[in-house]
PDB file of C-alpha atoms in Angstrom:
ATOM      1  CA  MET Q 179      12.062  15.110  13.300  1.00 79.00           C
ATOM      2  CA  ILE Q 180      14.210  16.940  10.742  1.00 88.00           C
ATOM      3  CA  LEU Q 181      12.369  17.949   7.597  1.00 95.00           C
ATOM      4  CA  PRO Q 182      12.300  18.084   4.644  1.00 97.00           C
ATOM      5  CA  PRO Q 183      13.562  14.530   4.119  1.00 98.00           C
ATOM      6  CA  ASP Q 184      15.921  13.306   1.428  1.00 98.00           C
ATOM      7  CA  MET Q 185      13.446  10.665   0.302  1.00 98.00           C
ATOM      8  CA  VAL Q 186       9.749   9.778   0.605  1.00 98.00           C
ATOM      9  CA  ILE Q 187       8.706   6.137   0.314  1.00 98.00           C
ATOM     10  CA  PHE Q 188       5.050   5.618  -0.529  1.00 98.00           C
ATOM     11  CA  ASP Q 189       2.951   2.557   0.000  1.00 98.00           C
ATOM     12  CA  CYS Q 190       1.013   1.921  -3.213  1.00 97.00           C
ATOM     13  CA  ASP Q 191      -2.518   0.663  -2.514  1.00 95.00           C
ATOM     14  CA  GLY Q 192      -4.555   3.296  -0.713  1.00 94.00           C
ATOM     15  CA  VAL Q 193      -1.773   5.898  -0.874  1.00 97.00           C
ATOM     16  CA  LEU Q 194      -0.966   6.347  -4.557  1.00 98.00           C
ATOM     17  CA  VAL Q 195      -3.905   4.507  -6.102  1.00 97.00           C
ATOM     18  CA  ASP Q 196      -7.420   4.083  -4.749  1.00 96.00           C
ATOM     19  CA  SER Q 197      -7.386   0.325  -5.195  1.00 93.00           C
ATOM     20  CA  GLU Q 198      -8.471  -0.960  -1.798  1.00 86.00           C
ATOM     21  CA  PRO Q 199     -12.240  -0.331  -2.112  1.00 90.00           C
ATOM     22  CA  LEU Q 200     -12.175  -2.276  -5.386  1.00 93.00           C
ATOM     23  CA  THR Q 201     -10.085  -5.200  -4.185  1.00 89.00           C
ATOM     24  CA  ASN Q 202     -11.937  -5.428  -0.867  1.00 90.00           C
ATOM     25  CA  VAL Q 203     -15.204  -5.999  -2.746  1.00 93.00           C
ATOM     26  CA  VAL Q 204     -13.530  -8.654  -4.891  1.00 93.00           C
ATOM     27  CA  MET Q 205     -12.236 -10.376  -1.753  1.00 90.00           C
ATOM     28  CA  ARG Q 206     -15.571 -10.198   0.049  1.00 94.00           C
ATOM     29  CA  ASN Q 207     -17.503 -11.646  -2.881  1.00 94.00           C
ATOM     30  CA  ASN Q 208     -14.922 -14.335  -3.572  1.00 94.00           C
ATOM     31  CA  LEU Q 209     -14.688 -15.458   0.061  1.00 94.00           C
ATOM     32  CA  ALA Q 210     -18.484 -15.553   0.319  1.00 94.00           C
ATOM     33  CA  ARG Q 211     -18.535 -17.977  -2.613  1.00 95.00           C
ATOM     34  CA  HIS Q 212     -16.096 -20.125  -0.654  1.00 95.00           C
ATOM     35  CA  GLY Q 213     -18.094 -20.202   2.569  1.00 94.00           C
ATOM     36  CA  LEU Q 214     -16.812 -17.150   4.459  1.00 93.00           C
ATOM     37  CA  ASP Q 215     -19.399 -14.358   4.322  1.00 93.00           C
ATOM     38  CA  ILE Q 216     -18.005 -11.334   6.194  1.00 92.00           C
ATOM     39  CA  SER Q 217     -18.557  -7.592   5.916  1.00 92.00           C
ATOM     40  CA  LEU Q 218     -16.395  -5.094   4.062  1.00 89.00           C
ATOM     41  CA  ASP Q 219     -15.463  -3.513   7.403  1.00 88.00           C
ATOM     42  CA  ARG Q 220     -14.244  -6.899   8.614  1.00 91.00           C
ATOM     43  CA  ILE Q 221     -12.312  -7.413   5.370  1.00 90.00           C
ATOM     44  CA  THR Q 222     -10.565  -4.086   5.960  1.00 84.00           C
ATOM     45  CA  GLU Q 223      -9.819  -4.857   9.587  1.00 84.00           C
ATOM     46  CA  LEU Q 224      -8.414  -8.300   8.862  1.00 85.00           C
ATOM     47  CA  PHE Q 225      -6.605  -7.924   5.571  1.00 85.00           C
ATOM     48  CA  VAL Q 226      -5.691  -4.382   4.453  1.00 75.00           C
ATOM     49  CA  GLY Q 227      -1.939  -3.907   4.535  1.00 69.00           C
ATOM     50  CA  GLY Q 228      -1.163  -7.609   4.509  1.00 77.00           C
ATOM     51  CA  THR Q 229      -0.362 -10.110   1.775  1.00 82.00           C
ATOM     52  CA  MET Q 230      -2.726 -12.305  -0.196  1.00 85.00           C
ATOM     53  CA  MET Q 231      -0.968 -15.365   1.195  1.00 89.00           C
ATOM     54  CA  GLY Q 232      -1.893 -14.028   4.623  1.00 88.00           C
ATOM     55  CA  VAL Q 233      -5.481 -13.527   3.444  1.00 90.00           C
ATOM     56  CA  MET Q 234      -5.631 -17.131   2.289  1.00 94.00           C
ATOM     57  CA  GLN Q 235      -4.230 -18.513   5.532  1.00 93.00           C
ATOM     58  CA  LYS Q 236      -6.481 -16.407   7.763  1.00 92.00           C
ATOM     59  CA  SER Q 237      -9.574 -17.089   5.654  1.00 95.00           C
ATOM     60  CA  ARG Q 238      -9.009 -20.820   5.905  1.00 95.00           C
ATOM     61  CA  GLU Q 239      -8.672 -20.475   9.682  1.00 93.00           C
ATOM     62  CA  LEU Q 240     -12.049 -18.698   9.690  1.00 91.00           C
ATOM     63  CA  GLY Q 241     -13.704 -21.444   7.695  1.00 90.00           C
ATOM     64  CA  ALA Q 242     -13.265 -20.598   4.013  1.00 92.00           C
ATOM     65  CA  ASP Q 243     -12.900 -23.607   1.738  1.00 93.00           C
ATOM     66  CA  LEU Q 244     -10.211 -22.287  -0.588  1.00 93.00           C
ATOM     67  CA  PRO Q 245      -8.692 -24.398  -3.364  1.00 93.00           C
ATOM     68  CA  GLU Q 246      -4.940 -24.742  -3.807  1.00 93.00           C
ATOM     69  CA  ASP Q 247      -5.001 -22.422  -6.840  1.00 94.00           C
ATOM     70  CA  TRP Q 248      -6.916 -19.710  -4.967  1.00 95.00           C
ATOM     71  CA  LEU Q 249      -4.097 -17.149  -5.051  1.00 91.00           C
ATOM     72  CA  ASP Q 250      -3.876 -17.272  -8.834  1.00 91.00           C
ATOM     73  CA  ALA Q 251      -7.658 -17.045  -9.120  1.00 92.00           C
ATOM     74  CA  ILE Q 252      -8.127 -14.104  -6.747  1.00 92.00           C
ATOM     75  CA  TYR Q 253      -5.278 -12.175  -8.338  1.00 90.00           C
ATOM     76  CA  ALA Q 254      -6.839 -12.696 -11.771  1.00 92.00           C
ATOM     77  CA  GLU Q 255     -10.145 -11.299 -10.491  1.00 93.00           C
ATOM     78  CA  MET Q 256      -8.450  -8.322  -8.841  1.00 91.00           C
ATOM     79  CA  PHE Q 257      -6.230  -7.502 -11.788  1.00 93.00           C
ATOM     80  CA  ASP Q 258      -9.191  -7.484 -14.158  1.00 95.00           C
ATOM     81  CA  VAL Q 259     -11.114  -5.017 -11.978  1.00 95.00           C
ATOM     82  CA  LEU Q 260      -8.086  -2.805 -11.318  1.00 96.00           C
ATOM     83  CA  ALA Q 261      -7.168  -2.607 -15.003  1.00 96.00           C
ATOM     84  CA  GLN Q 262     -10.628  -1.255 -15.760  1.00 96.00           C
ATOM     85  CA  GLU Q 263     -11.499   0.888 -12.748  1.00 96.00           C
ATOM     86  CA  VAL Q 264      -8.659   1.968 -10.456  1.00 97.00           C
ATOM     87  CA  GLU Q 265      -8.090   5.713 -10.061  1.00 97.00           C
ATOM     88  CA  LEU Q 266      -5.538   7.934  -8.345  1.00 98.00           C
ATOM     89  CA  ILE Q 267      -5.761   8.971  -4.729  1.00 98.00           C
ATOM     90  CA  PRO Q 268      -6.937  12.616  -4.921  1.00 97.00           C
ATOM     91  CA  ASP Q 269      -4.132  15.198  -5.138  1.00 98.00           C
ATOM     92  CA  ILE Q 270      -1.281  12.663  -5.158  1.00 98.00           C
ATOM     93  CA  LYS Q 271       0.052  14.082  -8.435  1.00 98.00           C
ATOM     94  CA  ALA Q 272       0.415  17.498  -6.796  1.00 98.00           C
ATOM     95  CA  VAL Q 273       2.434  15.864  -4.015  1.00 98.00           C
ATOM     96  CA  LEU Q 274       4.774  14.277  -6.541  1.00 98.00           C
ATOM     97  CA  ASP Q 275       5.081  17.575  -8.413  1.00 98.00           C
ATOM     98  CA  ALA Q 276       6.088  19.297  -5.168  1.00 98.00           C
ATOM     99  CA  LEU Q 277       8.709  16.636  -4.468  1.00 98.00           C
ATOM    100  CA  ASP Q 278      10.083  16.987  -7.990  1.00 98.00           C
ATOM    101  CA  ALA Q 279      10.276  20.752  -7.599  1.00 98.00           C
ATOM    102  CA  ALA Q 280      12.168  20.355  -4.316  1.00 98.00           C
ATOM    103  CA  GLY Q 281      14.551  17.756  -5.746  1.00 97.00           C
ATOM    104  CA  ILE Q 282      13.453  15.088  -3.263  1.00 98.00           C
ATOM    105  CA  LEU Q 283      13.581  11.449  -4.294  1.00 98.00           C
ATOM    106  CA  TYR Q 284      10.558   9.209  -3.962  1.00 98.00           C
ATOM    107  CA  SER Q 285       9.823   5.520  -4.428  1.00 98.00           C
ATOM    108  CA  VAL Q 286       7.262   2.789  -3.731  1.00 98.00           C
ATOM    109  CA  GLY Q 287       7.447   0.135  -1.020  1.00 98.00           C
ATOM    110  CA  SER Q 288       4.520  -2.277  -1.164  1.00 97.00           C
ATOM    111  CA  ASN Q 289       3.328  -5.689  -0.027  1.00 94.00           C
ATOM    112  CA  GLY Q 290       1.727  -6.063  -3.451  1.00 92.00           C
ATOM    113  CA  PRO Q 291       3.296  -7.994  -6.325  1.00 93.00           C
ATOM    114  CA  HIS Q 292       5.001  -6.181  -9.175  1.00 96.00           C
ATOM    115  CA  ARG Q 293       2.283  -7.229 -11.630  1.00 95.00           C
ATOM    116  CA  LYS Q 294      -0.375  -5.518  -9.541  1.00 95.00           C
ATOM    117  CA  MET Q 295       1.619  -2.268  -9.374  1.00 97.00           C
ATOM    118  CA  GLU Q 296       2.339  -2.441 -13.083  1.00 97.00           C
ATOM    119  CA  ILE Q 297      -1.419  -2.516 -13.694  1.00 96.00           C
ATOM    120  CA  THR Q 298      -2.435   0.197 -11.227  1.00 97.00           C
ATOM    121  CA  LEU Q 299       0.443   2.614 -11.804  1.00 98.00           C
ATOM    122  CA  THR Q 300       0.220   2.290 -15.580  1.00 97.00           C
ATOM    123  CA  ARG Q 301      -3.536   2.862 -15.674  1.00 97.00           C
ATOM    124  CA  THR Q 302      -3.225   5.955 -13.461  1.00 98.00           C
ATOM    125  CA  GLY Q 303      -0.256   7.435 -15.316  1.00 97.00           C
ATOM    126  CA  LEU Q 304       2.276   7.092 -12.497  1.00 98.00           C
ATOM    127  CA  MET Q 305       4.455   4.264 -13.789  1.00 97.00           C
ATOM    128  CA  ASP Q 306       6.931   6.541 -15.595  1.00 96.00           C
ATOM    129  CA  ARG Q 307       7.435   8.512 -12.377  1.00 97.00           C
ATOM    130  CA  PHE Q 308       8.271   5.424 -10.329  1.00 97.00           C
ATOM    131  CA  ARG Q 309       9.879   3.097 -12.853  1.00 95.00           C
ATOM    132  CA  GLY Q 310      13.044   1.590 -11.413  1.00 96.00           C
ATOM    133  CA  ARG Q 311      12.095   2.722  -7.900  1.00 97.00           C
ATOM    134  CA  ILE Q 312       9.459   0.145  -6.968  1.00 98.00           C
ATOM    135  CA  VAL Q 313      10.065  -2.372  -4.200  1.00 98.00           C
ATOM    136  CA  SER Q 314       7.621  -5.248  -3.770  1.00 97.00           C
ATOM    137  CA  ARG Q 315       7.397  -7.884  -1.062  1.00 95.00           C
ATOM    138  CA  GLU Q 316       8.524 -10.162  -3.897  1.00 96.00           C
ATOM    139  CA  ASP Q 317      11.952  -8.502  -3.642  1.00 98.00           C
ATOM    140  CA  VAL Q 318      12.583  -9.107   0.057  1.00 97.00           C
ATOM    141  CA  ALA Q 319      12.630 -11.930   2.581  1.00 96.00           C
ATOM    142  CA  THR Q 320       9.737 -10.746   4.745  1.00 96.00           C
ATOM    143  CA  PRO Q 321       6.714  -8.508   3.950  1.00 95.00           C
ATOM    144  CA  LYS Q 322       5.346  -5.704   6.108  1.00 96.00           C
ATOM    145  CA  PRO Q 323       5.092  -5.325   9.086  1.00 96.00           C
ATOM    146  CA  ALA Q 324       8.756  -6.269   8.754  1.00 97.00           C
ATOM    147  CA  PRO Q 325      10.787  -3.264   7.582  1.00 98.00           C
ATOM    148  CA  ASP Q 326      12.408  -5.050   4.638  1.00 98.00           C
ATOM    149  CA  VAL Q 327      10.646  -3.283   1.751  1.00 98.00           C
ATOM    150  CA  TYR Q 328      11.354   0.150   3.178  1.00 98.00           C
ATOM    151  CA  LEU Q 329      14.944  -0.666   4.055  1.00 98.00           C
ATOM    152  CA  LYS Q 330      15.562  -1.942   0.528  1.00 98.00           C
ATOM    153  CA  ALA Q 331      14.037   1.182  -1.019  1.00 98.00           C
ATOM    154  CA  ALA Q 332      16.368   3.390   1.040  1.00 98.00           C
ATOM    155  CA  ARG Q 333      19.380   1.167   0.409  1.00 98.00           C
ATOM    156  CA  ASP Q 334      18.762   1.097  -3.348  1.00 97.00           C
ATOM    157  CA  ALA Q 335      18.661   4.905  -3.387  1.00 97.00           C
ATOM    158  CA  GLY Q 336      21.677   5.299  -1.079  1.00 98.00           C
ATOM    159  CA  ILE Q 337      19.665   7.317   1.455  1.00 98.00           C
ATOM    160  CA  ALA Q 338      20.100   6.990   5.228  1.00 98.00           C
ATOM    161  CA  VAL Q 339      17.019   5.637   6.986  1.00 98.00           C
ATOM    162  CA  ASP Q 340      16.778   8.643   9.287  1.00 97.00           C
ATOM    163  CA  ARG Q 341      16.455  10.877   6.206  1.00 98.00           C
ATOM    164  CA  CYS Q 342      13.431   8.974   4.867  1.00 98.00           C
ATOM    165  CA  VAL Q 343       9.718   9.501   5.382  1.00 98.00           C
ATOM    166  CA  VAL Q 344       7.274   6.631   4.906  1.00 98.00           C
ATOM    167  CA  VAL Q 345       3.675   7.339   3.865  1.00 98.00           C
ATOM    168  CA  ASP Q 346       1.368   4.399   4.546  1.00 97.00           C
ATOM    169  CA  ASP Q 347      -2.320   3.834   5.222  1.00 96.00           C
ATOM    170  CA  SER Q 348      -2.304   0.603   7.239  1.00 93.00           C
ATOM    171  CA  PRO Q 349      -1.106  -0.294  10.739  1.00 94.00           C
ATOM    172  CA  SER Q 350       1.015  -3.063   9.238  1.00 94.00           C
ATOM    173  CA  GLY Q 351       2.751  -0.654   6.885  1.00 96.00           C
ATOM    174  CA  ALA Q 352       3.189   1.993   9.555  1.00 97.00           C
ATOM    175  CA  ARG Q 353       4.814  -0.550  11.860  1.00 97.00           C
ATOM    176  CA  ALA Q 354       7.178  -1.414   9.022  1.00 98.00           C
ATOM    177  CA  GLY Q 355       8.133   2.242   8.653  1.00 98.00           C
ATOM    178  CA  GLN Q 356       8.798   2.623  12.342  1.00 97.00           C
ATOM    179  CA  ALA Q 357      10.767  -0.628  12.461  1.00 98.00           C
ATOM    180  CA  ALA Q 358      12.916   0.716   9.627  1.00 98.00           C
ATOM    181  CA  GLY Q 359      13.760   3.759  11.743  1.00 97.00           C
ATOM    182  CA  MET Q 360      11.972   6.138   9.397  1.00 98.00           C
ATOM    183  CA  ILE Q 361       9.586   9.013  10.065  1.00 98.00           C
ATOM    184  CA  THR Q 362       6.142   7.555   9.409  1.00 98.00           C
ATOM    185  CA  PHE Q 363       3.112   9.537   8.271  1.00 98.00           C
ATOM    186  CA  GLY Q 364      -0.267   7.789   8.338  1.00 98.00           C
ATOM    187  CA  TYR Q 365      -2.772   8.603   5.589  1.00 98.00           C
ATOM    188  CA  VAL Q 366      -6.115   7.982   7.261  1.00 96.00           C
ATOM    189  CA  ALA Q 367      -8.703   9.176   4.729  1.00 94.00           C
ATOM    190  CA  GLN Q 368     -10.037   5.612   4.619  1.00 89.00           C
ATOM    191  CA  SER Q 369      -8.221   4.095   7.601  1.00 87.00           C
ATOM    192  CA  ASP Q 370      -8.970   3.622  11.291  1.00 88.00           C
ATOM    193  CA  ARG Q 371      -7.355   6.588  13.040  1.00 93.00           C
ATOM    194  CA  GLY Q 372      -7.367   4.769  16.356  1.00 94.00           C
ATOM    195  CA  ARG Q 373      -5.313   1.876  14.991  1.00 92.00           C
ATOM    196  CA  MET Q 374      -2.914   4.198  13.179  1.00 96.00           C
ATOM    197  CA  THR Q 375      -2.216   6.675  15.985  1.00 97.00           C
ATOM    198  CA  PRO Q 376       0.118   4.448  18.044  1.00 96.00           C
ATOM    199  CA  VAL Q 377       2.292   3.510  15.054  1.00 97.00           C
ATOM    200  CA  CYS Q 378       2.649   6.858  13.227  1.00 98.00           C
ATOM    201  CA  ASP Q 379       4.529  10.066  13.894  1.00 97.00           C
ATOM    202  CA  ARG Q 380       1.723  12.108  12.335  1.00 97.00           C
ATOM    203  CA  LEU Q 381      -1.654  11.479  10.719  1.00 98.00           C
ATOM    204  CA  PHE Q 382      -3.350  13.290   7.846  1.00 98.00           C
ATOM    205  CA  THR Q 383      -6.545  12.905   5.834  1.00 98.00           C
ATOM    206  CA  SER Q 384      -5.824  14.882   2.650  1.00 98.00           C
ATOM    207  CA  MET Q 385      -2.866  14.698   0.286  1.00 98.00           C
ATOM    208  CA  LYS Q 386      -3.125  18.475   0.018  1.00 98.00           C
ATOM    209  CA  ASP Q 387      -1.623  18.597   3.526  1.00 98.00           C
ATOM    210  CA  LEU Q 388       1.355  16.335   2.831  1.00 98.00           C
ATOM    211  CA  PRO Q 389       3.768  18.816   1.184  1.00 98.00           C
ATOM    212  CA  GLY Q 390       3.493  21.119   4.171  1.00 97.00           C
ATOM    213  CA  MET Q 391       3.998  18.222   6.572  1.00 97.00           C
ATOM    214  CA  LEU Q 392       7.156  17.317   4.652  1.00 98.00           C
ATOM    215  CA  GLY Q 393       8.498  20.844   5.068  1.00 97.00           C
ATOM    216  CA  LEU Q 394       8.167  21.791   1.414  1.00 96.00           C
TER     217      LEU Q 394
END
C-alpha cells in the first residue's frame, strides 16, 4: 500500500452526505404501505449500497405489491426529503480541504442517479467541488459491486487504478473498489464492521482520521 494516492474516489450516500438514515425511513414506510413491513436494520442489511431497481426486485420477492411506476414514485419521495433535510457527513469538508492542499484529485463514484447527487451535493455545498467528476451507475454498464463506476472515475481522470483509494460505506461498494484493483477504505460509522472487514484494506469511524490514513 503506497500512500498518499494520486486520487480518492468517494461513494456519495453515507460517505459525503448523511442521506441513508433519511432514505431508509422513506423506503421502510413506503414498503410497509405496499405490504412489506420490515425493520430499519433489515432495510440497511438488504438494500444499502445497492440500486433502487435491486430494491424493487428484492422487495417483490419478499412479498411487496409494488406498482410498475414504483421507481418513479419512491425517487420522488426520497428527493423531496433529501432536498429539505440532508446534511454533510461530519468533517468531510476538512478531508476535502486536506486533499486540495496536497494537490490530490478526488471524485464521486455512486450507485445513485445523477439527479439524486445533484440534490444532495447542492444542498450541502459540495457540488462545485465535484462538478464534472461525478460518476453514476447511470454512466456504466453494471452498478456496484461491479467495479465499473470506480474504473470509469479513474479512467476519466487519467489515473492508474493502483494509485487510487476508494472510500465506501457498504460491502457492495467495497467489493467494487477491490474488484477495481484499488485500495479500499471502509467508513463504518453507521455500517456493520463485520461485513466490511473482509472487503476493505482498512476501516475507520471518523472522517477526522482519513487524512492521516491517506498519508497526508
